[in-house]
Tab-separated table of N, CA and C in Angstrom:
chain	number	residue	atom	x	y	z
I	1393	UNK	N	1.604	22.996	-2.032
I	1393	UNK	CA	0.576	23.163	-3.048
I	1393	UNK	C	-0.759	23.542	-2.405
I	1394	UNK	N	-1.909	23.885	-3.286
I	1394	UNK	CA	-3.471	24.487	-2.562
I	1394	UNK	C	-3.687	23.400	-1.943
I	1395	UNK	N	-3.916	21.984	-1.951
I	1395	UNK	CA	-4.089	20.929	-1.058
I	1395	UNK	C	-3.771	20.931	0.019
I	1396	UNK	N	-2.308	21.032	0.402
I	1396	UNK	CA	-1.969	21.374	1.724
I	1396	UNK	C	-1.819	22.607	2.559
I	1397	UNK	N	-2.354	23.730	2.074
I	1397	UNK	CA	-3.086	24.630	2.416
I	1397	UNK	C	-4.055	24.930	2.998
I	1398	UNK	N	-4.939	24.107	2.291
I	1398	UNK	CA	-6.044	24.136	2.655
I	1398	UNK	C	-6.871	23.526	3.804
I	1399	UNK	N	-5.598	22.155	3.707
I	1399	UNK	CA	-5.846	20.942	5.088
I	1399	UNK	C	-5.306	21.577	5.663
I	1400	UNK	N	-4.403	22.613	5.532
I	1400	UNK	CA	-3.791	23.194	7.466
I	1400	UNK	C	-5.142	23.639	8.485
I	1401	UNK	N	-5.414	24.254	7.767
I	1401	UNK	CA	-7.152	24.963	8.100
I	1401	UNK	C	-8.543	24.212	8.817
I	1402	UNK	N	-8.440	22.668	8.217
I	1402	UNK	CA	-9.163	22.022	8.760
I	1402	UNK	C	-8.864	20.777	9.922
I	1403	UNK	N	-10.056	20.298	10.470
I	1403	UNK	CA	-9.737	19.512	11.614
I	1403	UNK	C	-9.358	18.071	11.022
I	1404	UNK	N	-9.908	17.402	12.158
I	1404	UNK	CA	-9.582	15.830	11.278
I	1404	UNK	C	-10.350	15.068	10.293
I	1405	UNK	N	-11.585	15.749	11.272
I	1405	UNK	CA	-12.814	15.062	10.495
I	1405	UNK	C	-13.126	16.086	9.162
I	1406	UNK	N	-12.802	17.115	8.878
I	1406	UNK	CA	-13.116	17.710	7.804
I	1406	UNK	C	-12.146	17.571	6.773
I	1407	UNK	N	-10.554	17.050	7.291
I	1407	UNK	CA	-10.359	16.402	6.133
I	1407	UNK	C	-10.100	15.163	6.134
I	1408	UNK	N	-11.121	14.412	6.646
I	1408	UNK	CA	-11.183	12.980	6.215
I	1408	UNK	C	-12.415	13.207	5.252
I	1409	UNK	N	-13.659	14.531	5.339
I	1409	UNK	CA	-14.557	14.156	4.107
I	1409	UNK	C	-13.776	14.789	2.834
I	1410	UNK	N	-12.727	16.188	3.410
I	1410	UNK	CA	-12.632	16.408	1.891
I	1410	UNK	C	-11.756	15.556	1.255
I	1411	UNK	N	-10.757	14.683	2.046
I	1411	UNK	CA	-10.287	14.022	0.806
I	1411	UNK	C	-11.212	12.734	0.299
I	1412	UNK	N	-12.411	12.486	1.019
I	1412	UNK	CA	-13.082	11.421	0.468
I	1412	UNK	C	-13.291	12.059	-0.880
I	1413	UNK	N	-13.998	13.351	-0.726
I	1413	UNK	CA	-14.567	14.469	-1.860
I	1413	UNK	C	-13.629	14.233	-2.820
I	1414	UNK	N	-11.983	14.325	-2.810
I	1414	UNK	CA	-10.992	14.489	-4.040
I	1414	UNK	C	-10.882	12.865	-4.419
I	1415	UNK	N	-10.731	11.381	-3.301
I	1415	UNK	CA	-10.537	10.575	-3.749
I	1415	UNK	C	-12.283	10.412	-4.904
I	1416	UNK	N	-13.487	10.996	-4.709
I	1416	UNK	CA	-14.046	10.296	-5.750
I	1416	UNK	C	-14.634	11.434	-6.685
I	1417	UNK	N	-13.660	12.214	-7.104
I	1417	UNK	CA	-13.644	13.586	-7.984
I	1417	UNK	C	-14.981	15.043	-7.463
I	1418	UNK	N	-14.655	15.193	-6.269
I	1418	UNK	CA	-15.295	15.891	-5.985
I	1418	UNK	C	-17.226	15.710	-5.608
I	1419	UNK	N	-17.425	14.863	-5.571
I	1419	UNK	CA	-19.068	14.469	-5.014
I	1419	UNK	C	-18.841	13.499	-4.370
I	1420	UNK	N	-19.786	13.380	-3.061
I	1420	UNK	CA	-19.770	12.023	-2.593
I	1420	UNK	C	-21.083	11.956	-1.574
I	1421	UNK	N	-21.519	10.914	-1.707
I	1421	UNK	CA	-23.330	10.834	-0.384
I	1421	UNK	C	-22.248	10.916	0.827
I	1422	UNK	N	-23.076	11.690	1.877
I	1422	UNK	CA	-22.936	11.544	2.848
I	1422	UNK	C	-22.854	10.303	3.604
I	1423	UNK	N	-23.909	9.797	3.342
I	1423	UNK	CA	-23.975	7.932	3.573
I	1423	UNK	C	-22.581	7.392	3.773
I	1424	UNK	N	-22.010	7.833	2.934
I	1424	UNK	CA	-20.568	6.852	2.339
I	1424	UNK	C	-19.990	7.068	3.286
I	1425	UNK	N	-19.666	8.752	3.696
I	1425	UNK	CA	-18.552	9.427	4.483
I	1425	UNK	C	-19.373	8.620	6.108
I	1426	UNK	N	-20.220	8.556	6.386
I	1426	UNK	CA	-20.612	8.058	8.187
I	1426	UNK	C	-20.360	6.572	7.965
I	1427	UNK	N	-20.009	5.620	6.936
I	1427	UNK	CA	-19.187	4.583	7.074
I	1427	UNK	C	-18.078	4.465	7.122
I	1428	UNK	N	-16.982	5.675	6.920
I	1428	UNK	CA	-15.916	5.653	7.227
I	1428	UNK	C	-14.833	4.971	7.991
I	1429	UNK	N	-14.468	4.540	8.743
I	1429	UNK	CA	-13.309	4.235	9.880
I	1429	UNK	C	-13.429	5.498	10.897
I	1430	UNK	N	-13.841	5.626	11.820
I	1430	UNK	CA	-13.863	6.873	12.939
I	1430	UNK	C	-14.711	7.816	12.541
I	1431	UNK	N	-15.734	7.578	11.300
I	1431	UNK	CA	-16.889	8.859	11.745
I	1431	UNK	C	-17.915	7.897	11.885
I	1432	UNK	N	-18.778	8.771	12.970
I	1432	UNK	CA	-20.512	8.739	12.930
I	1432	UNK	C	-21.228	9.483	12.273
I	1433	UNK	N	-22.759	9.470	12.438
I	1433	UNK	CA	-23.721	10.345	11.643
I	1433	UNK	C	-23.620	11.808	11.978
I	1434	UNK	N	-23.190	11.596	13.334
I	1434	UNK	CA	-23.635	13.010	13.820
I	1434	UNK	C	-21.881	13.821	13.866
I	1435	UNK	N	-20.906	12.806	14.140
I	1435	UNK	CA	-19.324	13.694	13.485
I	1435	UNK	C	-19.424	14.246	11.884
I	1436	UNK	N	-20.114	13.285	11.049
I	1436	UNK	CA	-20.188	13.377	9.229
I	1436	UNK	C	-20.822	15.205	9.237
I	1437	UNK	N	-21.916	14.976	10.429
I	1437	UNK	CA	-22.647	16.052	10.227
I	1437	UNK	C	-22.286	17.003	10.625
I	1438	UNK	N	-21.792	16.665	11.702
I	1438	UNK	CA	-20.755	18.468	11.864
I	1438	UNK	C	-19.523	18.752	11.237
I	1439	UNK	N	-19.124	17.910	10.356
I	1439	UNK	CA	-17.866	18.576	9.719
I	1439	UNK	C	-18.514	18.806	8.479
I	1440	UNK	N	-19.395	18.106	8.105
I	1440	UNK	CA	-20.384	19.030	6.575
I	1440	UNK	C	-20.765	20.105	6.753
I	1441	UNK	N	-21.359	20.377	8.133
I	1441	UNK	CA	-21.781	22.104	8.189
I	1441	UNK	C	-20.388	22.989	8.938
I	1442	UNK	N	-20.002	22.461	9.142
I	1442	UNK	CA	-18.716	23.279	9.287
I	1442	UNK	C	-17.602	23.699	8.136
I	1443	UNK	N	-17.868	22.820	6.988
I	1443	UNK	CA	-17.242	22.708	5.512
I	1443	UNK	C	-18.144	23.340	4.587
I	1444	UNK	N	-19.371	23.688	5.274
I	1444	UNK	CA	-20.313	24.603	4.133
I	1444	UNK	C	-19.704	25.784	5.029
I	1445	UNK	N	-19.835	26.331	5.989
I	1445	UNK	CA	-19.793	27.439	6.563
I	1445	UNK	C	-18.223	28.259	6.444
I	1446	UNK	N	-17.802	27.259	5.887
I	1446	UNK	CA	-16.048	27.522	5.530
I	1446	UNK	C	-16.399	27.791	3.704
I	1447	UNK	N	-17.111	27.458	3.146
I	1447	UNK	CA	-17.627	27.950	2.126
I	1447	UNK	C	-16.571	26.861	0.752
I	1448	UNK	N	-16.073	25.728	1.679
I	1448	UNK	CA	-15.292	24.434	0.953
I	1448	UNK	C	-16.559	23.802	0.041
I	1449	UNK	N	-17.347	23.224	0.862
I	1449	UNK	CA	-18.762	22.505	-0.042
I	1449	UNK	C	-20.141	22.867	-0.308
I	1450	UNK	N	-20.535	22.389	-1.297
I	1450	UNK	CA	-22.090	22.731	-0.711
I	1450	UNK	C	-23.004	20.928	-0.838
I	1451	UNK	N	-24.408	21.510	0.008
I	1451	UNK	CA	-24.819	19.640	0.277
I	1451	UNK	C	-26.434	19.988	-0.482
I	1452	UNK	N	-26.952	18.842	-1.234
I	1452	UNK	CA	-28.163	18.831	-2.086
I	1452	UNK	C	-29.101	18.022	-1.420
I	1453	UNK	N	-30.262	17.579	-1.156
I	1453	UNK	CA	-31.218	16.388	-0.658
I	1453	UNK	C	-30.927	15.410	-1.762
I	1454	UNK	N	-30.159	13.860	-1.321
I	1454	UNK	CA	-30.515	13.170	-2.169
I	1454	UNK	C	-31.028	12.569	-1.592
I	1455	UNK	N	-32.338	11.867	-1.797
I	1455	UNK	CA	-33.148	10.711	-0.842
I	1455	UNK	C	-33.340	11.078	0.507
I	1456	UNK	N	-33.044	9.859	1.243
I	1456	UNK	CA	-32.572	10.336	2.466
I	1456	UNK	C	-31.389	10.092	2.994
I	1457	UNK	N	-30.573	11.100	2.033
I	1457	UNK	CA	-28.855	11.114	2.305
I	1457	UNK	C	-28.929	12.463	1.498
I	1458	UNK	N	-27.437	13.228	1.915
I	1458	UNK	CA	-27.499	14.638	1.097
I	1458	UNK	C	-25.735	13.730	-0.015
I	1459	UNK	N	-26.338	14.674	-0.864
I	1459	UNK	CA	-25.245	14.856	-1.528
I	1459	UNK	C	-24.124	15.714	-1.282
I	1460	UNK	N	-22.606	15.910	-0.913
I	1460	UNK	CA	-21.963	16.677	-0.843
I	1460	UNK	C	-21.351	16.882	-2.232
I	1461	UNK	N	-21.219	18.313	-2.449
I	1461	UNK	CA	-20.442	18.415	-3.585
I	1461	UNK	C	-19.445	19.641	-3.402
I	1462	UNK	N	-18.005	19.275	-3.346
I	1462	UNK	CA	-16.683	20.356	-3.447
I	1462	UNK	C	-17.013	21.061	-4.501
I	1463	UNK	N	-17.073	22.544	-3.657
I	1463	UNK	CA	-17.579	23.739	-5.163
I	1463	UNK	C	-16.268	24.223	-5.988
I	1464	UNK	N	-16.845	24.529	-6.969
I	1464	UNK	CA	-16.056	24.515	-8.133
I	1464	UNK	C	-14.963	25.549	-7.863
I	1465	UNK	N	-14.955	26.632	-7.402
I	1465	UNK	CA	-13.386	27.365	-6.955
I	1465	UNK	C	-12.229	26.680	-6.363
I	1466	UNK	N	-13.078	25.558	-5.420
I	1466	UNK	CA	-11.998	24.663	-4.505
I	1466	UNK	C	-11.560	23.320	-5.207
I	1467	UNK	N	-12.597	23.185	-6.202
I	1467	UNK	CA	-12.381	21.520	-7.050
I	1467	UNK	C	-11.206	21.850	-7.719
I	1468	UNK	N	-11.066	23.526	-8.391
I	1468	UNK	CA	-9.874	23.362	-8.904
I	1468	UNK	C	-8.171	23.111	-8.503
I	1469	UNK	N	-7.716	22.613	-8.706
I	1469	UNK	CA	-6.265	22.027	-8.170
I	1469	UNK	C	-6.186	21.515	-6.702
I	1470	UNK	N	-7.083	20.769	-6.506
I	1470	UNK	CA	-7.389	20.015	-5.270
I	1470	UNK	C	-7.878	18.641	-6.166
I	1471	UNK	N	-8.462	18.416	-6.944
I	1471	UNK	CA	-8.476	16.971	-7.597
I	1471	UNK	C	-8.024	16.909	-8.699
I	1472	UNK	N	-7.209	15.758	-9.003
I	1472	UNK	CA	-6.422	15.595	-10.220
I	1472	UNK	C	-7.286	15.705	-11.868
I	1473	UNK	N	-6.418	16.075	-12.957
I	1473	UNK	CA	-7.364	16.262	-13.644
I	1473	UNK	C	-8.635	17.579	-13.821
I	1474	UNK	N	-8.672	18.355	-12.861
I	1474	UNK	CA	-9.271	19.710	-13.310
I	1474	UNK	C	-8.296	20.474	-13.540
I	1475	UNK	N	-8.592	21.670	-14.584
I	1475	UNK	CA	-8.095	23.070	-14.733
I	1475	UNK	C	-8.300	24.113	-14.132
């Protein structure tokens, strides 16, 4: 299916954020993802700009944390519940 497609493509750390991204419907603070189990601030941060530059997410200023958000071409049939 596009899910496992798509993870062939990425490393470890990029899909440990995107499935954080699908486990909480596609948005998630960055914050959340550098508490993980095996990431830091600065792993969170290179697999976010490596997941924008792959053109998977895009990231917003929230506070002082960004928002990641899975863009809408890729949200579809990668999280349950979209069309």
């Amino acid at each position: 299916d596009n899910r496992e497609i798509i993870l062939k493509f990425l490393n470890l750390k990029e899909k440990k954020v995107l499935e954080k991204l699908i486990e909480k419907k596609g948005e998630v603070l960055q914050s959340e993802i550098n508490l993980m189990e095996g990431m830091t601030k600065l792993k969170t941060h290179r697999a976010v700009k490596d997941l924008e530059r792959k053109n998977i997410i895009k990231t917003e200023t929230y506070g002082k944390t960004n928002r990641i958000i899975l863009l809408e071409d890729i949200i579809i049939g990668l999280v349950p519940g979209t069309v």
